[in-house]
Structures are given as C-alpha cells and as structure tokens.
Amino acid sequence: MNIIPQLDLKAEYSEIKNQVKKRVQRFFESGRYILGQEVEEFEKNFTKFIGTKYAVGVASGTDAILLSLMAHNVKLGDEIITTPFTFIATATSIARLGTRPVFVDIESDTYNINPNLIKKKITSKTRGIVVVHLYGNPCRMDEIQSIAKKNNLFVIEDCAQACGSTYHNQKVGTLGHAGAFSFYPTKTLGAAGDAGIVTTDDKKIYEKIRSLRHHGDDGRHHAYNHIFIGINSRLDEVQAAVLNVKLKFLLKWNKARCNAANIYDQLISKISGIQIPVQTPNSRSVFHQYVIRIQYGKRDQLLTRLREKGIQASIYYPVPLHLQPCFGYLGYRKGDFPTSERVSNEVLSLPIYPQIKSTQQERVVALLNSF
Ligand SMILES: Cc1ncc(COP(=O)(O)O)c(C=O)c1O
C-alpha cells in the first residue's frame, strides 16, 4: 500500500544531508561536546530568527517550560493558569514545582485558551499564565497580555508547536516574559533527538536560566559555586549542530507547510460536515498540525478508514488534561471544561509536512469526500 505518513523526516533529511554530515563531523572533531561553539552560535541565530534579545538552549521543550517557571521563582501553592487542551508536558512542568495548574477552557474555534474565561480563575495565589499556541496557531495575545498586566501576572508562551508563527507580524516567543520552544524531531524545527530553548528580553530571566540549566552554577569555569538549586538541562552540542543547519531551511519549510494548508483549506471547505482550521485574528500559523473537526461520533470511524487506506492521521489530543489520571489530585471532573472535552472527541490531524505533494493531499481529501 502506498502510505502517506503524518510527517516525513527522511524526506527532510535528504534535503540537508550534506550540510548536516559536514557540521556533525566538525562537532566530533572539535572534542567539545557540552556547551561549546555550536550551542553559542545556535542561541545567537535563534534570537535573530525570533526577535528577542536572549535565548538559552536547554535539553527539551518540557525543560524550557520548567526552567522558565523556575526563573520566575514560583513556589509551593502558587497557581498557574493554563489550558487543559494541550500536550501533557505543559501542565506537568507546572505541577513538578509544587505549583498548581489551574485550567481554563478553550475557544471552540481556535482551540486555544479562552481569554474571556481567564479572569474568573484569578485568585490571590495566581502568579502567571502559561499559554499554548496549539498546532502553531497563536493565542489571542492582546487580551491575554492585558489581563496579565492588570493582575501583575507573568506570561510564559509554550511555543513548542509554533516555531515561526506570528501575531501582529511578531514571532511568538517574543510576546510573553519567556517563550519555551521544543525541538523534538516532529516539530517545525526539529533536532535529531530531544532539545529546546527559552527566549526572553529579560536579562535577569536569561541569566538565571543559563545558571539553572547548569546546576545553578555562577558561570565561572571550574569554580563549582552554585547559587541556585538547578538541574542538568543543557542543549547538546550535537543537537545544536543539526539545528544550526536546519534553522536556515525553516522559513522555506514553514512556507511549504502554509501552502499545503491552503491546498487542504480549498479542497476540504467544499465538503459539508468538516470544519477546517480557524486562525486567530492578526496571526499566521506555521501549521505544525493541520487539524479538521468532524461531528461527534464520526471522527473515530473516519480515522479507522484513513488508516486502513494507508493515510496516517492522528488525534492530538484524545484526553484533556483535567481528566488525566496524574491530575486526579486536582479534583476536576468530567464536564468541567466542556469545550475541551467536546473538541478532544472531534479533532483529527491530517498528514502535513513541507515535502508533502499536492497529489498526496488530493488522495487524503478524496477519502474524506467518500466518507
Ligand atoms: C504543546 C507542547 N508543549 C510541550 C512539549 C514538550 O516538548 P518536549 O517533547 O521537547 O519536551 C510539546 C512537545 O512535545 C508540546 O507539543
């Protein structure tokens, strides 16, 4: 059977093979495998790409959120507002610090946190908001920034799925107090393993995360003087070497994703009963995922049918976080976030990646049509 994958990392690699090989060889020959030239160069390149003053390379997107929270001195019992419709790491990073994730339901069209529902959840314990630009589509940052400012809250952007997306022509990752990015291989900018970065304009946050990622040391070589209780979460040199190559291709790849999304939009909007993605006003998504929505009850049948025909569609995410076993202690129940619950039963991510061919997309849509 002719498979259409959800994404095709081999096709991506074939575009960059020679450059990656050269760069990785140079890395091996350098003999410097932790916090060397590649990481330093990537941090510089990434600040240029995103448009912040600073960036700190870390071991994963999860740690990028965790370290951003640690740098804001969150403490036991603090409350952090976030969305229940995201990847688990957004909320576990909050919970790991003894802070309490306080969920706020999503908008039924963009699937991002609903700014109109945030105010009601703010208490004297609320310290900040972690927003997630889900599938690449930016949140309504004007409203969120204004709520945060009025209530003296910090905003951390979970940009794991939105590397290159813009809001009012500004890249996400520049809009909050810190931006947390994942370079997990499937992301729009993916490493060859786990990797992440934090972006910020705040020098204090930058300096603190640089220290925290390296056991809280004071930055003096071989001084072994630790000013914070940190963790080991450095961006690997070898991952930075790969990312330095791939960052040069990102604009082109993101553009190709947007073109593919346009093709899907045009073809699928003709089919009744299927909702195409709705973009937040004044924003541009990089379409990390292309997510359609189908009437309750039909989604799982359609998924089975697509998979039978070799089309690798997926569900992100089938269970909202307030219903995850690990968050049972928070005391939420079914029905608490009706939009997230409903959407989790109706969304379906279609194959999308820069190298996807329009003929492959036509095959996907033909199947949707016949369904
Ligand atoms: C929204 C979101 N947040 C956080 C993460 C965590 O990133 P990582 O897998 O690099 O730890 C991911 C991706 O995996 C994600 O999609």
CSV table of C-alpha atoms and ligand atoms in Angstrom, one decimal:
chain,number,residue,atom,x,y,z
A,1,MET,CA,0.0,0.0,0.0
A,2,ASN,CA,1.1,3.5,-0.8
A,3,ILE,CA,1.5,5.1,2.7
A,4,ILE,CA,1.0,8.8,3.3
A,5,PRO,CA,2.8,9.5,6.5
A,6,GLN,CA,1.8,12.0,9.1
A,7,LEU,CA,5.2,13.6,8.5
A,8,ASP,CA,8.3,12.5,6.6
A,9,LEU,CA,11.6,13.1,8.4
A,10,LYS,CA,13.5,11.1,5.8
A,11,ALA,CA,12.4,13.4,3.0
A,12,GLU,CA,13.5,16.4,5.2
A,13,TYR,CA,16.9,14.8,5.8
A,14,SER,CA,17.5,14.2,2.2
A,15,GLU,CA,17.4,18.0,1.6
A,16,ILE,CA,20.1,18.7,4.3
A,17,LYS,CA,22.2,15.6,4.3
A,18,ASN,CA,25.5,17.0,3.1
A,19,GLN,CA,25.4,20.1,5.4
A,20,VAL,CA,24.4,18.0,8.4
A,21,LYS,CA,27.2,15.5,7.8
A,22,LYS,CA,29.8,18.2,7.5
A,23,ARG,CA,28.7,20.0,10.6
A,24,VAL,CA,28.4,16.9,12.7
A,25,GLN,CA,31.8,15.8,11.6
A,26,ARG,CA,33.2,19.2,12.6
A,27,PHE,CA,31.5,18.8,16.0
A,28,PHE,CA,33.1,15.4,16.6
A,29,GLU,CA,36.5,16.7,15.7
A,30,SER,CA,36.1,19.7,18.0
A,31,GLY,CA,36.2,17.4,21.0
A,32,ARG,CA,33.9,19.8,22.8
A,33,TYR,CA,30.6,18.1,23.4
A,34,ILE,CA,28.9,20.2,26.1
A,35,LEU,CA,28.2,24.0,25.8
A,36,GLY,CA,30.6,24.8,23.1
A,37,GLN,CA,30.6,26.8,19.8
A,38,GLU,CA,27.5,25.2,18.3
A,39,VAL,CA,25.2,26.0,21.2
A,40,GLU,CA,26.5,29.5,21.4
A,41,GLU,CA,26.0,30.0,17.7
A,42,PHE,CA,22.6,28.5,17.7
A,43,GLU,CA,21.4,30.7,20.6
A,44,LYS,CA,22.6,33.7,18.6
A,45,ASN,CA,21.0,32.5,15.4
A,46,PHE,CA,17.7,31.8,17.2
A,47,THR,CA,17.5,35.2,18.8
A,48,LYS,CA,17.9,36.7,15.3
A,49,PHE,CA,15.2,34.4,13.9
A,50,ILE,CA,12.7,35.0,16.7
A,51,GLY,CA,13.5,38.6,17.5
A,52,THR,CA,14.3,38.5,21.3
A,53,LYS,CA,17.5,39.8,23.0
A,54,TYR,CA,18.3,36.4,24.5
A,55,ALA,CA,17.9,32.7,24.1
A,56,VAL,CA,19.1,29.8,26.3
A,57,GLY,CA,19.4,26.3,24.8
A,58,VAL,CA,18.1,23.6,27.0
A,59,ALA,CA,17.6,19.8,26.9
A,60,SER,CA,13.9,19.7,25.8
A,61,GLY,CA,10.7,21.7,25.4
A,62,THR,CA,9.5,20.4,28.7
A,63,ASP,CA,12.5,21.7,30.5
A,64,ALA,CA,12.1,25.0,28.6
A,65,ILE,CA,8.7,25.5,30.4
A,66,LEU,CA,10.1,24.1,33.7
A,67,LEU,CA,13.1,26.4,33.7
A,68,SER,CA,11.0,29.5,32.7
A,69,LEU,CA,8.8,28.8,35.7
A,70,MET,CA,11.8,28.3,38.0
A,71,ALA,CA,13.3,31.5,36.8
A,72,HIS,CA,10.1,33.3,37.9
A,73,ASN,CA,10.6,31.9,41.4
A,74,VAL,CA,7.3,30.1,41.6
A,75,LYS,CA,6.8,28.3,44.9
A,76,LEU,CA,4.7,25.7,46.5
A,77,GLY,CA,1.0,26.5,46.5
A,78,ASP,CA,1.2,29.2,43.7
A,79,GLU,CA,-1.4,28.9,41.0
A,80,ILE,CA,-0.6,29.0,37.3
A,81,ILE,CA,-3.3,29.3,34.7
A,82,THR,CA,-3.2,27.2,31.6
A,83,THR,CA,-5.2,25.2,29.1
A,84,PRO,CA,-6.4,21.7,29.6
A,85,PHE,CA,-6.2,21.1,25.8
A,86,THR,CA,-2.5,20.6,25.1
A,87,PHE,CA,0.3,18.1,25.4
A,88,ILE,CA,0.7,16.8,29.0
A,89,ALA,CA,4.2,18.5,29.4
A,90,THR,CA,2.6,22.0,29.6
A,91,ALA,CA,0.9,21.2,32.9
A,92,THR,CA,3.3,18.6,34.4
A,93,SER,CA,6.0,21.2,34.2
A,94,ILE,CA,3.8,23.4,36.4
A,95,ALA,CA,2.9,20.6,38.7
A,96,ARG,CA,6.5,19.4,39.2
A,97,LEU,CA,7.4,22.6,41.0
A,98,GLY,CA,4.6,22.2,43.6
A,99,THR,CA,2.6,24.9,41.8
A,100,ARG,CA,-1.0,24.2,40.9
A,101,PRO,CA,-2.2,24.1,37.3
A,102,VAL,CA,-5.5,25.9,37.1
A,103,PHE,CA,-7.2,25.1,33.9
A,104,VAL,CA,-9.3,27.5,31.8
A,105,ASP,CA,-11.4,26.1,28.9
A,106,ILE,CA,-10.6,26.8,25.3
A,107,GLU,CA,-12.2,28.7,22.4
A,108,SER,CA,-14.4,26.4,20.3
A,109,ASP,CA,-12.9,27.7,17.0
A,110,THR,CA,-9.2,28.2,17.6
A,111,TYR,CA,-8.8,25.5,20.4
A,112,ASN,CA,-6.6,27.9,22.3
A,113,ILE,CA,-7.2,29.2,25.9
A,114,ASN,CA,-10.2,31.4,26.0
A,115,PRO,CA,-9.2,34.9,27.3
A,116,ASN,CA,-12.8,35.7,28.4
A,117,LEU,CA,-12.7,32.8,30.9
A,118,ILE,CA,-9.3,33.7,32.5
A,119,LYS,CA,-10.4,36.5,34.8
A,120,LYS,CA,-12.8,34.3,36.8
A,121,LYS,CA,-9.9,31.9,37.7
A,122,ILE,CA,-7.5,34.5,39.1
A,123,THR,CA,-7.1,34.4,42.9
A,124,SER,CA,-4.6,35.9,45.3
A,125,LYS,CA,-2.4,32.8,44.7
A,126,THR,CA,-2.2,33.2,40.9
A,127,ARG,CA,1.3,34.0,39.7
A,128,GLY,CA,1.2,33.6,36.0
A,129,ILE,CA,-0.3,32.2,32.8
A,130,VAL,CA,1.2,29.5,30.5
A,131,VAL,CA,-0.4,29.9,27.1
A,132,VAL,CA,0.0,27.3,24.4
A,133,HIS,CA,-0.1,28.3,20.7
A,134,LEU,CA,-1.7,25.0,19.8
A,135,TYR,CA,-1.0,23.4,16.4
A,136,GLY,CA,1.0,26.5,15.5
A,137,ASN,CA,-2.0,28.9,15.8
A,138,PRO,CA,-1.1,31.9,18.1
A,139,CYS,CA,-3.3,32.6,21.1
A,140,ARG,CA,-5.2,35.9,21.5
A,141,MET,CA,-2.2,37.6,23.0
A,142,ASP,CA,-3.6,41.2,23.1
A,143,GLU,CA,-6.3,40.1,25.5
A,144,ILE,CA,-4.0,37.8,27.5
A,145,GLN,CA,-1.3,40.4,27.8
A,146,SER,CA,-3.8,43.0,29.0
A,147,ILE,CA,-5.2,40.6,31.7
A,148,ALA,CA,-1.7,39.7,32.8
A,149,LYS,CA,-0.6,43.3,33.1
A,150,LYS,CA,-3.7,44.3,35.1
A,151,ASN,CA,-3.2,41.5,37.5
A,152,ASN,CA,0.6,41.5,37.7
A,153,LEU,CA,1.0,38.0,36.3
A,154,PHE,CA,3.8,36.7,34.2
A,155,VAL,CA,3.1,35.1,30.8
A,156,ILE,CA,5.1,32.1,29.5
A,157,GLU,CA,4.4,31.1,25.9
A,158,ASP,CA,4.5,27.4,25.2
A,159,CYS,CA,5.8,27.7,21.6
A,160,ALA,CA,6.5,24.0,21.2
A,161,GLN,CA,4.2,23.8,18.1
A,162,ALA,CA,4.6,27.3,16.8
A,163,CYS,CA,8.2,27.9,15.8
A,164,GLY,CA,8.0,30.7,13.3
A,165,SER,CA,4.3,31.6,13.8
A,166,THR,CA,3.5,35.3,14.1
A,167,TYR,CA,1.0,37.5,15.8
A,168,HIS,CA,0.7,41.1,14.6
A,169,ASN,CA,3.8,40.3,12.5
A,170,GLN,CA,5.8,39.4,15.6
A,171,LYS,CA,7.1,35.9,16.1
A,172,VAL,CA,5.6,34.0,19.0
A,173,GLY,CA,8.2,33.7,21.8
A,174,THR,CA,8.6,37.5,21.8
A,175,LEU,CA,5.1,38.2,23.3
A,176,GLY,CA,5.4,37.0,26.9
A,177,HIS,CA,8.0,37.2,29.6
A,178,ALA,CA,9.6,34.0,28.2
A,179,GLY,CA,9.0,31.7,25.2
A,180,ALA,CA,9.5,27.9,25.6
A,181,PHE,CA,10.3,26.0,22.4
A,182,SER,CA,10.7,22.3,21.7
A,183,PHE,CA,12.9,20.9,19.0
A,184,TYR,CA,11.5,17.4,19.4
A,185,PRO,CA,12.1,15.8,15.9
A,186,THR,CA,8.5,16.2,14.7
A,187,LYS,CA,8.3,20.0,15.4
A,188,THR,CA,8.6,22.5,12.6
A,189,LEU,CA,12.2,22.9,13.6
A,190,GLY,CA,13.3,19.5,14.9
A,191,ALA,CA,16.6,18.3,16.2
A,192,ALA,CA,17.9,14.7,15.9
A,193,GLY,CA,16.7,13.9,19.4
A,194,ASP,CA,15.4,16.0,22.3
A,195,ALA,CA,16.2,19.7,22.5
A,196,GLY,CA,14.6,23.0,23.4
A,197,ILE,CA,15.2,26.7,24.0
A,198,VAL,CA,13.9,29.6,26.1
A,199,THR,CA,13.6,33.1,24.5
A,200,THR,CA,13.3,36.3,26.5
A,201,ASP,CA,14.1,40.0,26.5
A,202,ASP,CA,14.6,40.0,30.3
A,203,LYS,CA,18.3,39.9,31.2
A,204,LYS,CA,17.6,38.6,34.7
A,205,ILE,CA,15.5,35.7,33.4
A,206,TYR,CA,18.1,34.9,30.8
A,207,GLU,CA,21.0,34.9,33.3
A,208,LYS,CA,19.0,32.8,35.8
A,209,ILE,CA,18.1,30.1,33.2
A,210,ARG,CA,21.7,30.0,32.0
A,211,SER,CA,22.6,29.2,35.5
A,212,LEU,CA,19.7,26.9,36.3
A,213,ARG,CA,20.3,24.7,33.2
A,214,HIS,CA,23.8,24.0,34.5
A,215,HIS,CA,23.2,23.1,38.2
A,216,GLY,CA,22.7,26.7,39.2
A,217,ASP,CA,26.4,27.5,39.0
A,218,ASP,CA,27.7,31.0,39.0
A,219,GLY,CA,29.1,30.8,35.4
A,220,ARG,CA,32.8,30.8,36.4
A,221,HIS,CA,34.6,27.9,34.8
A,222,HIS,CA,35.5,25.2,37.3
A,223,ALA,CA,34.6,27.4,40.3
A,224,TYR,CA,31.9,24.8,41.4
A,225,ASN,CA,30.0,27.6,43.1
A,226,HIS,CA,26.2,27.0,43.0
A,227,ILE,CA,23.9,30.0,43.6
A,228,PHE,CA,20.6,28.2,42.8
A,229,ILE,CA,19.3,24.6,43.0
A,230,GLY,CA,19.4,23.9,39.3
A,231,ILE,CA,19.1,21.0,37.1
A,232,ASN,CA,21.2,19.4,34.3
A,233,SER,CA,19.4,20.6,31.1
A,234,ARG,CA,21.8,21.8,28.6
A,235,LEU,CA,21.2,21.8,24.8
A,236,ASP,CA,23.6,19.2,23.4
A,237,GLU,CA,26.3,20.4,21.1
A,238,VAL,CA,25.4,17.8,18.5
A,239,GLN,CA,21.8,18.8,18.5
A,240,ALA,CA,22.8,22.5,18.2
A,241,ALA,CA,25.0,21.5,15.2
A,242,VAL,CA,21.9,19.9,13.5
A,243,LEU,CA,19.7,22.9,14.5
A,244,ASN,CA,22.2,25.4,13.1
A,245,VAL,CA,21.8,23.7,9.7
A,246,LYS,CA,18.1,23.2,9.8
A,247,LEU,CA,17.3,26.8,11.0
A,248,LYS,CA,18.4,28.0,7.6
A,249,PHE,CA,15.7,26.0,6.0
A,250,LEU,CA,12.9,26.9,8.4
A,251,LEU,CA,11.4,29.8,6.5
A,252,LYS,CA,11.2,27.8,3.4
A,253,TRP,CA,9.8,24.7,5.2
A,254,ASN,CA,7.2,26.8,7.1
A,255,LYS,CA,6.1,28.4,3.8
A,256,ALA,CA,5.7,25.0,2.3
A,257,ARG,CA,3.5,23.9,5.2
A,258,CYS,CA,1.3,27.0,4.8
A,259,ASN,CA,0.9,26.2,1.1
A,260,ALA,CA,-0.1,22.7,1.9
A,261,ALA,CA,-2.6,24.1,4.5
A,262,ASN,CA,-4.0,26.4,1.8
A,263,ILE,CA,-4.5,23.4,-0.5
A,264,TYR,CA,-6.3,21.4,2.2
A,265,ASP,CA,-8.4,24.5,3.0
A,266,GLN,CA,-9.6,24.9,-0.6
A,267,LEU,CA,-10.3,21.2,-1.1
A,268,ILE,CA,-11.9,20.5,2.3
A,269,SER,CA,-14.1,23.6,2.6
A,270,LYS,CA,-16.2,22.1,-0.2
A,271,ILE,CA,-17.1,19.1,1.9
A,272,SER,CA,-20.0,19.6,4.3
A,273,GLY,CA,-19.7,18.5,7.9
A,274,ILE,CA,-16.0,19.1,8.2
A,275,GLN,CA,-14.6,22.2,9.9
A,276,ILE,CA,-11.3,23.5,8.6
A,277,PRO,CA,-8.8,25.3,10.9
A,278,VAL,CA,-9.8,28.7,12.1
A,279,GLN,CA,-6.9,31.2,12.5
A,280,THR,CA,-6.7,33.7,15.4
A,281,PRO,CA,-7.1,37.3,14.0
A,282,ASN,CA,-3.9,39.1,13.1
A,283,SER,CA,-1.9,35.9,13.2
A,284,ARG,CA,-0.1,33.5,10.9
A,285,SER,CA,0.2,29.8,11.9
A,286,VAL,CA,3.1,27.6,10.7
A,287,PHE,CA,0.7,24.7,10.6
A,288,HIS,CA,2.7,22.3,12.8
A,289,GLN,CA,-0.6,20.4,12.5
A,290,TYR,CA,-3.5,20.7,10.1
A,291,VAL,CA,-6.5,19.8,12.2
A,292,ILE,CA,-10.0,19.3,11.0
A,293,ARG,CA,-13.1,18.8,13.1
A,294,ILE,CA,-15.8,16.3,12.5
A,295,GLN,CA,-19.2,15.9,14.1
A,296,TYR,CA,-19.1,13.9,17.3
A,297,GLY,CA,-19.3,10.2,16.8
A,298,LYS,CA,-17.9,10.1,13.3
A,299,ARG,CA,-14.3,11.1,13.9
A,300,ASP,CA,-13.1,7.7,15.1
A,301,GLN,CA,-14.7,5.9,12.1
A,302,LEU,CA,-13.0,8.3,9.7
A,303,LEU,CA,-9.7,7.8,11.4
A,304,THR,CA,-10.0,4.0,11.1
A,305,ARG,CA,-10.9,4.4,7.4
A,306,LEU,CA,-8.0,6.7,6.7
A,307,ARG,CA,-5.6,4.3,8.4
A,308,GLU,CA,-6.9,1.3,6.5
A,309,LYS,CA,-6.1,3.2,3.3
A,310,GLY,CA,-2.5,4.0,4.4
A,311,ILE,CA,-3.1,7.6,5.5
A,312,GLN,CA,-1.5,8.2,8.8
A,313,ALA,CA,-3.8,10.7,10.5
A,314,SER,CA,-3.7,11.2,14.3
A,315,ILE,CA,-5.6,12.7,17.3
A,316,TYR,CA,-4.0,15.5,19.3
A,317,TYR,CA,-5.2,15.1,22.0
A,318,PRO,CA,-7.8,12.5,22.8
A,319,VAL,CA,-8.0,13.2,26.6
A,320,PRO,CA,-7.9,16.7,28.0
A,321,LEU,CA,-5.5,17.2,30.9
A,322,HIS,CA,-8.1,17.7,33.7
A,323,LEU,CA,-9.2,14.1,33.0
A,324,GLN,CA,-5.7,12.6,33.0
A,325,PRO,CA,-5.1,10.1,35.9
A,326,CYS,CA,-1.9,12.0,37.0
A,327,PHE,CA,-4.0,15.1,37.7
A,328,GLY,CA,-6.7,13.3,39.6
A,329,TYR,CA,-5.5,15.1,42.8
A,330,LEU,CA,-6.5,18.4,41.4
A,331,GLY,CA,-10.2,17.4,41.8
A,332,TYR,CA,-11.5,18.2,38.4
A,333,ARG,CA,-14.4,16.2,37.0
A,334,LYS,CA,-15.9,15.3,33.6
A,335,GLY,CA,-18.0,18.3,32.4
A,336,ASP,CA,-15.7,20.9,34.0
A,337,PHE,CA,-14.3,22.0,30.6
A,338,PRO,CA,-17.0,21.2,28.1
A,339,THR,CA,-15.3,22.8,25.1
A,340,SER,CA,-12.0,20.9,25.6
A,341,GLU,CA,-13.9,17.7,26.2
A,342,ARG,CA,-16.0,18.1,23.1
A,343,VAL,CA,-13.1,19.1,20.9
A,344,SER,CA,-11.0,16.2,22.0
A,345,ASN,CA,-13.7,13.9,20.6
A,346,GLU,CA,-13.9,15.7,17.3
A,347,VAL,CA,-10.4,16.8,16.1
A,348,LEU,CA,-8.3,14.9,13.6
A,349,SER,CA,-4.8,15.9,12.4
A,350,LEU,CA,-4.2,15.2,8.7
A,351,PRO,CA,-0.7,14.5,7.2
A,352,ILE,CA,1.2,17.7,6.8
A,353,TYR,CA,4.9,18.4,6.3
A,354,PRO,CA,7.0,20.6,3.9
A,355,GLN,CA,7.6,17.9,1.4
A,356,ILE,CA,4.0,16.6,1.1
A,357,LYS,CA,2.8,16.5,-2.5
A,358,SER,CA,-0.5,18.0,-3.7
A,359,THR,CA,-1.3,14.7,-5.2
A,360,GLN,CA,-0.9,13.1,-1.8
A,361,GLN,CA,-3.2,15.7,-0.3
A,362,GLU,CA,-5.8,15.1,-3.0
A,363,ARG,CA,-5.7,11.4,-2.1
A,364,VAL,CA,-6.4,12.3,1.5
A,365,VAL,CA,-9.3,14.6,0.6
A,366,ALA,CA,-10.8,12.1,-1.8
A,367,LEU,CA,-11.1,9.7,1.1
A,368,LEU,CA,-12.7,12.4,3.3
A,369,ASN,CA,-15.1,13.1,0.5
A,370,SER,CA,-16.1,9.5,0.0
A,371,PHE,CA,-16.7,9.3,3.8
B,1,LIG,C1,2.5,22.0,23.4
B,1,LIG,C2,3.7,21.2,23.8
B,1,LIG,N1,4.3,21.6,25.0
B,1,LIG,C3,5.4,21.0,25.4
B,1,LIG,C4,6.0,20.0,24.7
B,1,LIG,C5,7.2,19.3,25.3
B,1,LIG,O1,8.4,19.4,24.4
B,1,LIG,P1,9.5,18.2,24.5
B,1,LIG,O2,8.9,17.0,24.0
B,1,LIG,O3,10.6,18.8,23.7
B,1,LIG,O4,9.9,18.1,26.0
B,1,LIG,C6,5.5,19.6,23.5
B,1,LIG,C7,6.0,18.6,22.6
B,1,LIG,O5,6.4,17.5,22.7
B,1,LIG,C8,4.3,20.2,23.0
B,1,LIG,O6,3.7,19.9,21.9
